[in-house]
Coordinates of C-alpha atoms in Angstrom, one line a residue:
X1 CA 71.9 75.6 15.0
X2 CA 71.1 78.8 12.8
X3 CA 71.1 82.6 13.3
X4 CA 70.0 84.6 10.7
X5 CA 69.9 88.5 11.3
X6 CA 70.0 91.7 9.7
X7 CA 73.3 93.8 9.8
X8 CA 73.8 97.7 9.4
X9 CA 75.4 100.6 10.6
X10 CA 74.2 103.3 13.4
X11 CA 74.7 106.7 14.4
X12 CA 76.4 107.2 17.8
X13 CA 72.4 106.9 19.6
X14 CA 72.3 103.8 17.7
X15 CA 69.6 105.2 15.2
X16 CA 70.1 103.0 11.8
X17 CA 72.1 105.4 9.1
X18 CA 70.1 104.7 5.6
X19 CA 73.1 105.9 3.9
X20 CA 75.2 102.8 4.1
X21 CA 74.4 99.4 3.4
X22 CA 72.7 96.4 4.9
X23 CA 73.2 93.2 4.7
X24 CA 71.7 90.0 6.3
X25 CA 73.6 86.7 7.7
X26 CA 72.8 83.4 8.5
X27 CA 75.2 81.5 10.8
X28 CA 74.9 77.4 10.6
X29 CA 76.3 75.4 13.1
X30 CA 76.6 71.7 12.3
X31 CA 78.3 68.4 13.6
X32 CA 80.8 66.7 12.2
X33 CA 82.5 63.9 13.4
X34 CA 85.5 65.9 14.2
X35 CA 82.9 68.8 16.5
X36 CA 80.7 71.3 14.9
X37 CA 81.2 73.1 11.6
X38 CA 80.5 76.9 11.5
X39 CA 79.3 78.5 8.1
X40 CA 78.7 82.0 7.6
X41 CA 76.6 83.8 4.8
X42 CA 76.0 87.1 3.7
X43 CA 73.6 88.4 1.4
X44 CA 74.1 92.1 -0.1
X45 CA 70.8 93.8 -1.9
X46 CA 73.4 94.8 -4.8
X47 CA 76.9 94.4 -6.2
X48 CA 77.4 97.7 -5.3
X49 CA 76.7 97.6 -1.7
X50 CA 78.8 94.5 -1.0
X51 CA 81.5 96.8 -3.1
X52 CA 80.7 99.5 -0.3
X53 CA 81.0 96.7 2.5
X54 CA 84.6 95.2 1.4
X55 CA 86.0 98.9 0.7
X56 CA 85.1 99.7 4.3
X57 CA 87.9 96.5 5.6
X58 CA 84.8 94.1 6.0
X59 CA 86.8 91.0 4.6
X60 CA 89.5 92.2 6.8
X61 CA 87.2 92.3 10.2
X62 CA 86.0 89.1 9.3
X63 CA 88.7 87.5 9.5
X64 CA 90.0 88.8 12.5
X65 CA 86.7 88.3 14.2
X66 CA 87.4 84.4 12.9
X67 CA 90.6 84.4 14.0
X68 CA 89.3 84.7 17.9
X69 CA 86.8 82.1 17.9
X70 CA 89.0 79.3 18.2
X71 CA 90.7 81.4 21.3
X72 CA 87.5 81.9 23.0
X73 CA 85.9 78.7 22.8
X74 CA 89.2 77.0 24.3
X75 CA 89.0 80.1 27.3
X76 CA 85.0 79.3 27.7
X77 CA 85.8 75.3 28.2
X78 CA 88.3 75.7 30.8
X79 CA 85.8 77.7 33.1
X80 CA 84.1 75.8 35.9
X81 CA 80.5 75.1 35.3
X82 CA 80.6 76.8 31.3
X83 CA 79.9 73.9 28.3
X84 CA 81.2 74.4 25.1
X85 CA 79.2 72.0 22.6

């Protein structure tokens, strides 16, 4: 019902790059009487790194990435023997 993790950026041998920002999230799943209610936070160590983070097109992958769930979850129930709860 929660995921909480720590997010960042790599180098292309997936060594973390200390140069850029990192944030952490925490994912809540709840139910409602209508199915499940997703909520999504993310905590920036400063202003100024969340500045960073949106000027990179965060907001704008974020809302993409949203944009599929609804998609994937409707895919994942119509496969035999998969349970979408």
């Amino acid at each position: 019902h929660r995921l909480e993790f720590e997010d960042g950026f790599a180098d292309d041998n997936g060594n973390p790059n200390p140069e850029l920002p990192t944030m952490t999230i925490v994912v809540t799943l709840n139910p409602t009487a209508a199915g499940t209610r997703m909520a999504i936070e993310t905590t920036f160590e400063s202003v100024e790194a969340m500045e960073q983070i949106l000027a990179m097109g965060a907001e704008e992958g974020m809302k993409q990435a949203m944009a599929q769930i609804e998609g994937l979850l409707a895919d994942m129930a119509q496969r035999p023997g998969d349970s979408v709860s």
